[in-house]
Amino acid sequence: MTEGEKAVALETVQWVEEKYGVSFLTCGRRRMFLPVNIPVIERRLDGVMRAIRLVLPKLFGYSYDDLFVKRSRKREVVLLRDCCYEILTRLAVCPDLRIAEAFGLNHATIYHARTSLRGWLDVKDPVATNTFNMFYNAVVEALDSGDSAVSVGN
């Protein structure tokens, strides 16, 4: 890339940053953009976990301990556990490794559970799809309600 091309590329990046309110981050030879003024809701892992603990017994009649302490292999318990991992990944916006550390598990366990659930969702299994959608929507509602028991904190 010549100096003239670099200057044009830099002007273009600056124009995009000003017009769309995004910031560019250079990582090696690649440029990635990070939203600056686009509203993004960040929910911390502990806040989403509180919402799950609140919603789980109301919707499905299982406690947190039934899913994560007893480690039952019943199909419905495994499905709910997989849903929890997927919900945490989507709403807490954190990697499998961080979720695994929170539960004292290996990150591959979380990855396998989420992959398994996505397989059921991809083939549109009615039980898995309905369970996940109901659970996900209830957790989002609990987070959005502003309930002090579920507030995400600082």
PDB file of C-alpha atoms in Angstrom:
ATOM      1  CA  MET A   1       0.000   0.000   0.000  1.00  0.00           C
ATOM      2  CA  THR A   2       1.467   3.347  -1.035  1.00  0.00           C
ATOM      3  CA  GLU A   3       1.508   6.420   1.178  1.00  0.00           C
ATOM      4  CA  GLY A   4      -1.280   7.982  -0.904  1.00  0.00           C
ATOM      5  CA  GLU A   5      -3.487   4.905  -0.466  1.00  0.00           C
ATOM      6  CA  LYS A   6      -2.794   4.921   3.293  1.00  0.00           C
ATOM      7  CA  ALA A   7      -3.834   8.569   3.508  1.00  0.00           C
ATOM      8  CA  VAL A   8      -7.075   7.909   1.614  1.00  0.00           C
ATOM      9  CA  ALA A   9      -7.814   4.892   3.838  1.00  0.00           C
ATOM     10  CA  LEU A  10      -7.200   6.960   6.974  1.00  0.00           C
ATOM     11  CA  GLU A  11      -9.519   9.733   5.735  1.00  0.00           C
ATOM     12  CA  THR A  12     -12.196   7.136   5.005  1.00  0.00           C
ATOM     13  CA  VAL A  13     -11.879   5.633   8.480  1.00  0.00           C
ATOM     14  CA  GLN A  14     -12.133   9.089  10.079  1.00  0.00           C
ATOM     15  CA  TRP A  15     -15.205   9.923   7.976  1.00  0.00           C
ATOM     16  CA  VAL A  16     -16.927   6.667   8.973  1.00  0.00           C
ATOM     17  CA  GLU A  17     -16.069   7.270  12.645  1.00  0.00           C
ATOM     18  CA  GLU A  18     -17.591  10.755  12.541  1.00  0.00           C
ATOM     19  CA  LYS A  19     -20.657   9.897  10.454  1.00  0.00           C
ATOM     20  CA  TYR A  20     -21.685   6.655  12.126  1.00  0.00           C
ATOM     21  CA  GLY A  21     -20.213   7.080  15.591  1.00  0.00           C
ATOM     22  CA  VAL A  22     -18.059   3.993  15.520  1.00  0.00           C
ATOM     23  CA  SER A  23     -14.502   3.609  16.612  1.00  0.00           C
ATOM     24  CA  PHE A  24     -11.989   1.454  14.781  1.00  0.00           C
ATOM     25  CA  LEU A  25      -9.582  -0.801  16.604  1.00  0.00           C
ATOM     26  CA  THR A  26      -6.519  -2.025  14.773  1.00  0.00           C
ATOM     27  CA  CYS A  27      -5.524  -5.596  15.494  1.00  0.00           C
ATOM     28  CA  GLY A  28      -2.525  -6.610  13.440  1.00  0.00           C
ATOM     29  CA  ARG A  29      -3.404  -5.921   9.820  1.00  0.00           C
ATOM     30  CA  ARG A  30      -7.158  -6.006  10.409  1.00  0.00           C
ATOM     31  CA  ARG A  31      -9.448  -3.223  11.506  1.00  0.00           C
ATOM     32  CA  MET A  32     -12.459  -4.037  13.628  1.00  0.00           C
ATOM     33  CA  PHE A  33     -15.094  -1.504  14.533  1.00  0.00           C
ATOM     34  CA  LEU A  34     -16.521  -1.028  17.980  1.00  0.00           C
ATOM     35  CA  PRO A  35     -19.878   0.735  18.391  1.00  0.00           C
ATOM     36  CA  VAL A  36     -19.565   3.947  20.398  1.00  0.00           C
ATOM     37  CA  ASN A  37     -22.999   5.528  20.504  1.00  0.00           C
ATOM     38  CA  ILE A  38     -25.116   2.565  19.426  1.00  0.00           C
ATOM     39  CA  PRO A  39     -27.163   1.531  22.470  1.00  0.00           C
ATOM     40  CA  VAL A  40     -25.810  -1.786  23.693  1.00  0.00           C
ATOM     41  CA  ILE A  41     -27.182  -3.428  26.824  1.00  0.00           C
ATOM     42  CA  GLU A  42     -24.415  -5.142  28.710  1.00  0.00           C
ATOM     43  CA  ARG A  43     -25.630  -7.529  31.305  1.00  0.00           C
ATOM     44  CA  ARG A  44     -23.131  -8.945  33.698  1.00  0.00           C
ATOM     45  CA  LEU A  45     -22.905 -12.635  34.404  1.00  0.00           C
ATOM     46  CA  ASP A  46     -24.082 -12.276  38.008  1.00  0.00           C
ATOM     47  CA  GLY A  47     -27.159 -10.278  37.003  1.00  0.00           C
ATOM     48  CA  VAL A  48     -28.220 -12.846  34.417  1.00  0.00           C
ATOM     49  CA  MET A  49     -27.566 -15.632  36.924  1.00  0.00           C
ATOM     50  CA  ARG A  50     -29.884 -13.913  39.441  1.00  0.00           C
ATOM     51  CA  ALA A  51     -32.568 -13.646  36.773  1.00  0.00           C
ATOM     52  CA  ILE A  52     -32.207 -17.333  35.942  1.00  0.00           C
ATOM     53  CA  ARG A  53     -32.449 -18.265  39.634  1.00  0.00           C
ATOM     54  CA  LEU A  54     -35.608 -16.185  39.908  1.00  0.00           C
ATOM     55  CA  VAL A  55     -37.300 -17.504  36.747  1.00  0.00           C
ATOM     56  CA  LEU A  56     -36.322 -21.182  36.880  1.00  0.00           C
ATOM     57  CA  PRO A  57     -38.581 -22.355  39.759  1.00  0.00           C
ATOM     58  CA  LYS A  58     -41.514 -20.256  38.573  1.00  0.00           C
ATOM     59  CA  LEU A  59     -41.507 -21.625  35.033  1.00  0.00           C
ATOM     60  CA  PHE A  60     -40.253 -25.166  35.377  1.00  0.00           C
ATOM     61  CA  GLY A  61     -40.401 -26.109  39.057  1.00  0.00           C
ATOM     62  CA  TYR A  62     -36.676 -26.805  39.316  1.00  0.00           C
ATOM     63  CA  SER A  63     -34.290 -25.022  41.634  1.00  0.00           C
ATOM     64  CA  TYR A  64     -30.793 -23.870  40.782  1.00  0.00           C
ATOM     65  CA  ASP A  65     -29.423 -26.782  42.831  1.00  0.00           C
ATOM     66  CA  ASP A  66     -31.486 -29.279  40.834  1.00  0.00           C
ATOM     67  CA  LEU A  67     -29.707 -28.173  37.670  1.00  0.00           C
ATOM     68  CA  PHE A  68     -26.178 -27.305  38.713  1.00  0.00           C
ATOM     69  CA  VAL A  69     -25.423 -29.055  42.003  1.00  0.00           C
ATOM     70  CA  LYS A  70     -27.132 -32.439  41.625  1.00  0.00           C
ATOM     71  CA  ARG A  71     -26.085 -32.725  37.955  1.00  0.00           C
ATOM     72  CA  SER A  72     -28.991 -34.998  37.000  1.00  0.00           C
ATOM     73  CA  ARG A  73     -28.973 -36.590  33.537  1.00  0.00           C
ATOM     74  CA  LYS A  74     -32.734 -36.488  33.059  1.00  0.00           C
ATOM     75  CA  ARG A  75     -33.533 -35.167  29.579  1.00  0.00           C
ATOM     76  CA  GLU A  76     -35.580 -32.195  30.814  1.00  0.00           C
ATOM     77  CA  VAL A  77     -32.922 -31.189  33.361  1.00  0.00           C
ATOM     78  CA  VAL A  78     -30.142 -31.432  30.771  1.00  0.00           C
ATOM     79  CA  LEU A  79     -32.208 -29.336  28.342  1.00  0.00           C
ATOM     80  CA  LEU A  80     -32.746 -26.627  30.971  1.00  0.00           C
ATOM     81  CA  ARG A  81     -29.047 -26.654  31.878  1.00  0.00           C
ATOM     82  CA  ASP A  82     -28.116 -26.277  28.198  1.00  0.00           C
ATOM     83  CA  CYS A  83     -30.622 -23.423  27.876  1.00  0.00           C
ATOM     84  CA  CYS A  84     -29.018 -21.691  30.858  1.00  0.00           C
ATOM     85  CA  TYR A  85     -25.587 -21.806  29.253  1.00  0.00           C
ATOM     86  CA  GLU A  86     -26.934 -20.434  25.967  1.00  0.00           C
ATOM     87  CA  ILE A  87     -28.867 -17.672  27.753  1.00  0.00           C
ATOM     88  CA  LEU A  88     -25.769 -16.703  29.713  1.00  0.00           C
ATOM     89  CA  THR A  89     -23.741 -16.540  26.521  1.00  0.00           C
ATOM     90  CA  ARG A  90     -26.318 -14.386  24.741  1.00  0.00           C
ATOM     91  CA  LEU A  91     -27.293 -12.024  27.550  1.00  0.00           C
ATOM     92  CA  ALA A  92     -24.124 -11.774  29.629  1.00  0.00           C
ATOM     93  CA  VAL A  93     -22.032 -11.488  26.448  1.00  0.00           C
ATOM     94  CA  CYS A  94     -19.208 -13.549  27.840  1.00  0.00           C
ATOM     95  CA  PRO A  95     -17.173 -16.448  26.486  1.00  0.00           C
ATOM     96  CA  ASP A  96     -17.603 -20.104  27.384  1.00  0.00           C
ATOM     97  CA  LEU A  97     -14.474 -19.998  29.530  1.00  0.00           C
ATOM     98  CA  ARG A  98     -15.905 -17.355  31.863  1.00  0.00           C
ATOM     99  CA  ILE A  99     -19.207 -19.241  32.181  1.00  0.00           C
ATOM    100  CA  ALA A 100     -17.313 -22.467  32.875  1.00  0.00           C
ATOM    101  CA  GLU A 101     -15.296 -20.781  35.620  1.00  0.00           C
ATOM    102  CA  ALA A 102     -18.502 -19.564  37.255  1.00  0.00           C
ATOM    103  CA  PHE A 103     -19.769 -23.159  37.471  1.00  0.00           C
ATOM    104  CA  GLY A 104     -16.415 -24.808  38.170  1.00  0.00           C
ATOM    105  CA  LEU A 105     -16.502 -26.679  34.855  1.00  0.00           C
ATOM    106  CA  ASN A 106     -14.309 -27.064  31.815  1.00  0.00           C
ATOM    107  CA  HIS A 107     -15.098 -24.686  28.944  1.00  0.00           C
ATOM    108  CA  ALA A 108     -15.559 -27.670  26.617  1.00  0.00           C
ATOM    109  CA  THR A 109     -18.545 -28.746  28.723  1.00  0.00           C
ATOM    110  CA  ILE A 110     -20.235 -25.408  28.089  1.00  0.00           C
ATOM    111  CA  TYR A 111     -19.349 -25.528  24.397  1.00  0.00           C
ATOM    112  CA  HIS A 112     -20.738 -29.056  24.039  1.00  0.00           C
ATOM    113  CA  ALA A 113     -23.966 -28.141  25.850  1.00  0.00           C
ATOM    114  CA  ARG A 114     -24.540 -25.074  23.686  1.00  0.00           C
ATOM    115  CA  THR A 115     -23.735 -26.981  20.484  1.00  0.00           C
ATOM    116  CA  SER A 116     -26.145 -29.717  21.502  1.00  0.00           C
ATOM    117  CA  LEU A 117     -28.911 -27.184  22.167  1.00  0.00           C
ATOM    118  CA  ARG A 118     -28.267 -25.388  18.877  1.00  0.00           C
ATOM    119  CA  GLY A 119     -28.603 -28.713  17.081  1.00  0.00           C
ATOM    120  CA  TRP A 120     -32.058 -29.190  18.586  1.00  0.00           C
ATOM    121  CA  LEU A 121     -33.011 -25.616  17.756  1.00  0.00           C
ATOM    122  CA  ASP A 122     -31.748 -25.971  14.177  1.00  0.00           C
ATOM    123  CA  VAL A 123     -33.978 -28.965  13.507  1.00  0.00           C
ATOM    124  CA  LYS A 124     -36.827 -27.067  15.182  1.00  0.00           C
ATOM    125  CA  ASP A 125     -37.461 -29.679  17.858  1.00  0.00           C
ATOM    126  CA  PRO A 126     -40.734 -28.424  19.404  1.00  0.00           C
ATOM    127  CA  VAL A 127     -39.821 -29.236  23.001  1.00  0.00           C
ATOM    128  CA  ALA A 128     -36.361 -27.661  22.860  1.00  0.00           C
ATOM    129  CA  THR A 129     -37.532 -24.635  20.863  1.00  0.00           C
ATOM    130  CA  ASN A 130     -40.514 -23.889  23.091  1.00  0.00           C
ATOM    131  CA  THR A 131     -38.527 -24.430  26.278  1.00  0.00           C
ATOM    132  CA  PHE A 132     -35.669 -22.203  25.153  1.00  0.00           C
ATOM    133  CA  ASN A 133     -37.920 -19.411  23.862  1.00  0.00           C
ATOM    134  CA  MET A 134     -40.062 -19.410  26.999  1.00  0.00           C
ATOM    135  CA  PHE A 135     -37.012 -19.471  29.288  1.00  0.00           C
ATOM    136  CA  TYR A 136     -35.107 -16.808  27.316  1.00  0.00           C
ATOM    137  CA  ASN A 137     -38.085 -14.433  27.166  1.00  0.00           C
ATOM    138  CA  ALA A 138     -38.766 -14.850  30.889  1.00  0.00           C
ATOM    139  CA  VAL A 139     -35.151 -14.054  31.768  1.00  0.00           C
ATOM    140  CA  VAL A 140     -35.146 -10.991  29.499  1.00  0.00           C
ATOM    141  CA  GLU A 141     -38.407  -9.817  31.099  1.00  0.00           C
ATOM    142  CA  ALA A 142     -36.939 -10.306  34.562  1.00  0.00           C
ATOM    143  CA  LEU A 143     -33.859  -8.271  33.612  1.00  0.00           C
ATOM    144  CA  ASP A 144     -35.923  -5.525  31.957  1.00  0.00           C
ATOM    145  CA  SER A 145     -38.432  -5.283  34.810  1.00  0.00           C
ATOM    146  CA  GLY A 146     -35.900  -3.483  36.981  1.00  0.00           C
ATOM    147  CA  ASP A 147     -36.642  -5.828  39.862  1.00  0.00           C
ATOM    148  CA  SER A 148     -34.120  -5.138  42.640  1.00  0.00           C
ATOM    149  CA  ALA A 149     -33.558  -8.871  43.089  1.00  0.00           C
ATOM    150  CA  VAL A 150     -32.373  -9.084  39.494  1.00  0.00           C
ATOM    151  CA  SER A 151     -30.610  -5.762  39.000  1.00  0.00           C
ATOM    152  CA  VAL A 152     -27.290  -6.217  37.296  1.00  0.00           C
ATOM    153  CA  GLY A 153     -25.253  -3.887  39.491  1.00  0.00           C
ATOM    154  CA  ASN A 154     -22.183  -1.930  38.505  1.00  0.00           C
TER     155      ASN A 154
END
